[in-house]
PDB file of C-alpha atoms in Angstrom:
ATOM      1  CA  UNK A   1       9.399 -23.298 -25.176  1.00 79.00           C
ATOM      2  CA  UNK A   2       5.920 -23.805 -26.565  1.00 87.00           C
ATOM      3  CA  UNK A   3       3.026 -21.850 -25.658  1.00 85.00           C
ATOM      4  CA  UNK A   4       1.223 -24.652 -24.274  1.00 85.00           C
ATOM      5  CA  UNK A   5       3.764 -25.758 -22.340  1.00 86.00           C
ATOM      6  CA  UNK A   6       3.747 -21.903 -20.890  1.00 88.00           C
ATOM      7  CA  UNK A   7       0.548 -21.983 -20.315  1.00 86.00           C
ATOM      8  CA  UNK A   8       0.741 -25.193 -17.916  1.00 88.00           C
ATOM      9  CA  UNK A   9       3.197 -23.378 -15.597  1.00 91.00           C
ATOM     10  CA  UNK A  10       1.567 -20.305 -15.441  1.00 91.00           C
ATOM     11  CA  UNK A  11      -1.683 -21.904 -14.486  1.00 91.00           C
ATOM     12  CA  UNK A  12       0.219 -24.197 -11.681  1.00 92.00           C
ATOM     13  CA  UNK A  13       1.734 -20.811 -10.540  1.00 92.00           C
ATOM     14  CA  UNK A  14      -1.244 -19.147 -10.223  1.00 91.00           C
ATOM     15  CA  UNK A  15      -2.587 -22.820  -8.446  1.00 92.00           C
ATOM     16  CA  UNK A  16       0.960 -22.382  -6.277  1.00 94.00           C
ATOM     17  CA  UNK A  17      -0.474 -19.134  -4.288  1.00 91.00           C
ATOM     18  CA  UNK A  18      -4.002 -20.680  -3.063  1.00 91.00           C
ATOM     19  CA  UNK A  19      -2.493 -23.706  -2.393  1.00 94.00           C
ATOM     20  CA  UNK A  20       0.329 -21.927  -0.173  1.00 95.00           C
ATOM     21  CA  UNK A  21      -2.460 -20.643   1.384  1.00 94.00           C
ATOM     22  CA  UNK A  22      -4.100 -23.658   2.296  1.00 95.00           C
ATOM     23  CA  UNK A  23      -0.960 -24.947   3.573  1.00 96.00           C
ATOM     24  CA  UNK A  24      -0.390 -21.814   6.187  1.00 96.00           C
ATOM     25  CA  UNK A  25      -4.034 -22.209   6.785  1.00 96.00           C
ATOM     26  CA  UNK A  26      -3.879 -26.094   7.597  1.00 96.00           C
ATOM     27  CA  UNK A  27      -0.340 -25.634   9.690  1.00 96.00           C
ATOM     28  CA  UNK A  28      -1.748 -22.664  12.109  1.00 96.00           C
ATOM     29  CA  UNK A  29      -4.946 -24.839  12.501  1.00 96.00           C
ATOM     30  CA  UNK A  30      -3.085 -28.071  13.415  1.00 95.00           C
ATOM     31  CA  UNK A  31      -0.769 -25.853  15.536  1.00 93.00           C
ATOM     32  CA  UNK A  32      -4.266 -24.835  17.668  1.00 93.00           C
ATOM     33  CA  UNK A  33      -4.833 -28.269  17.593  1.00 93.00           C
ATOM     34  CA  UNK A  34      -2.102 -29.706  19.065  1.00 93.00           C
ATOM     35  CA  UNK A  35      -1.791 -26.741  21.936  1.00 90.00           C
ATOM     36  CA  UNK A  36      -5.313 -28.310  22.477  1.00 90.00           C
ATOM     37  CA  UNK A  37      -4.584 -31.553  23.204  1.00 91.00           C
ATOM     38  CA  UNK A  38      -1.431 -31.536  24.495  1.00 89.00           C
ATOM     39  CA  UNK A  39      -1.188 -28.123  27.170  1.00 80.00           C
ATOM     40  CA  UNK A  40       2.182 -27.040  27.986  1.00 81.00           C
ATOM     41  CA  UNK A  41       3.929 -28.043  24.715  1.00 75.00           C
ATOM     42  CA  UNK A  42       5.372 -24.616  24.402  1.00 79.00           C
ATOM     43  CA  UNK A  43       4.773 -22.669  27.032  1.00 80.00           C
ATOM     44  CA  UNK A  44       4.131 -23.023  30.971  1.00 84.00           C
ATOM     45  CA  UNK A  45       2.162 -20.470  30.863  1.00 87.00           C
ATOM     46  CA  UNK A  46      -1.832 -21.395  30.487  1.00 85.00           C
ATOM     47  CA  UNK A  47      -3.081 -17.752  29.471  1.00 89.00           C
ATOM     48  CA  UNK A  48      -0.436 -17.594  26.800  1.00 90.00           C
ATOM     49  CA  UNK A  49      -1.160 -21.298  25.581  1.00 90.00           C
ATOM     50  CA  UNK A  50      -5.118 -20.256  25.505  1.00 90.00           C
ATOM     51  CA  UNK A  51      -3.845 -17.136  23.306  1.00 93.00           C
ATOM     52  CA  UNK A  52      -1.966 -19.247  21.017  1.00 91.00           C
ATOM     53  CA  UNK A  53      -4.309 -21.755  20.693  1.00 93.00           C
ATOM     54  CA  UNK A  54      -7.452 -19.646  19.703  1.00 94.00           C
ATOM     55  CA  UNK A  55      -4.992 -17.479  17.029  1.00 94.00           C
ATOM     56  CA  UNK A  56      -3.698 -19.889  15.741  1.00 95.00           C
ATOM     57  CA  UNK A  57      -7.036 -21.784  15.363  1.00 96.00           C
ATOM     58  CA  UNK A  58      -8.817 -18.991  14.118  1.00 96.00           C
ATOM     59  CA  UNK A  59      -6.175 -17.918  11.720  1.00 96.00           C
ATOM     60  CA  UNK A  60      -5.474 -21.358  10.008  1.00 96.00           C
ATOM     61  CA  UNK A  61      -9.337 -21.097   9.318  1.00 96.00           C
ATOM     62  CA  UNK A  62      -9.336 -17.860   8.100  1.00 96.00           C
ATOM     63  CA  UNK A  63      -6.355 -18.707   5.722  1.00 96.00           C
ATOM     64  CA  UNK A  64      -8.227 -21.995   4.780  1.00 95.00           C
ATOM     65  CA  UNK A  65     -11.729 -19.626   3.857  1.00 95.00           C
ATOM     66  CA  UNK A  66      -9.358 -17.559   1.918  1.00 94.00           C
ATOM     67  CA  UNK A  67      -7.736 -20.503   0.101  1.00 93.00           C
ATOM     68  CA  UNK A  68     -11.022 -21.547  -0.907  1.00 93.00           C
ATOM     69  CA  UNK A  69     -11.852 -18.203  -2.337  1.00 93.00           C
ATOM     70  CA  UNK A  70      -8.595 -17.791  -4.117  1.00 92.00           C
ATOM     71  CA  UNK A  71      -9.275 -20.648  -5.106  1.00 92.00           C
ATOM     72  CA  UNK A  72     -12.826 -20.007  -6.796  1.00 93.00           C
ATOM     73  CA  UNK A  73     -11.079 -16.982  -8.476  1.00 92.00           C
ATOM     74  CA  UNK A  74      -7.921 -18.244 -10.224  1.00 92.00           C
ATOM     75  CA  UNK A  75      -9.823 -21.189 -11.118  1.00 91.00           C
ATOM     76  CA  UNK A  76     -12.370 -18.953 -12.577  1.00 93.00           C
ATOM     77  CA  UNK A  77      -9.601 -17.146 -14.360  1.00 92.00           C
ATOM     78  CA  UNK A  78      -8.218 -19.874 -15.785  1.00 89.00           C
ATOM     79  CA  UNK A  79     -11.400 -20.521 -17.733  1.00 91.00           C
ATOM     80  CA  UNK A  80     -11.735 -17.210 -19.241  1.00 92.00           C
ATOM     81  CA  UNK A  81      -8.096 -17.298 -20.500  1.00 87.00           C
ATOM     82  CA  UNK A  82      -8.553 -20.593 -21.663  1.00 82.00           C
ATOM     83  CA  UNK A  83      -4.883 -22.072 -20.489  1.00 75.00           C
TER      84      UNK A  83
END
């Protein structure tokens, strides 16, 4: 294999972890979502739906922030190595 061709899957490896992060980021957020606007989907009970909700809310946005600055970094990376 060349060392170009390398190159191009190492860089979309690298571009494989922030965007896995994104994704767990934008699935726990649309989870929150949907426990939002549509109560009782998995549980019957309110205070455990409310719990649910707000985690998962605020942890698909904290993944999402993080994506983003994984994202700045490998991206950044990238550069110096010239891939």
């Amino acid at each position: 294999m060349k060392e170009h061709n390398q190159n191009i899957i190492y860089k979309w490896t690298l571009r494989a972890k922030y965007i896995f992060v994104f994704a767990a980021g934008a699935g726990l957020f649309s989870l929150g979502l949907q426990i939002f606007f549509q109560p009782n989907l998995i549980s019957k009970n309110p205070d455990l739906e409310s719990i649910l909700m707000l985690g998962s809310l605020l942890f698909g946005l904290i993944f999402i922030a993080f994506g983003f600055y994984y994202k700045k970094d490998i991206e950044i990376y990238i550069r110096q190595q010239q891939l």
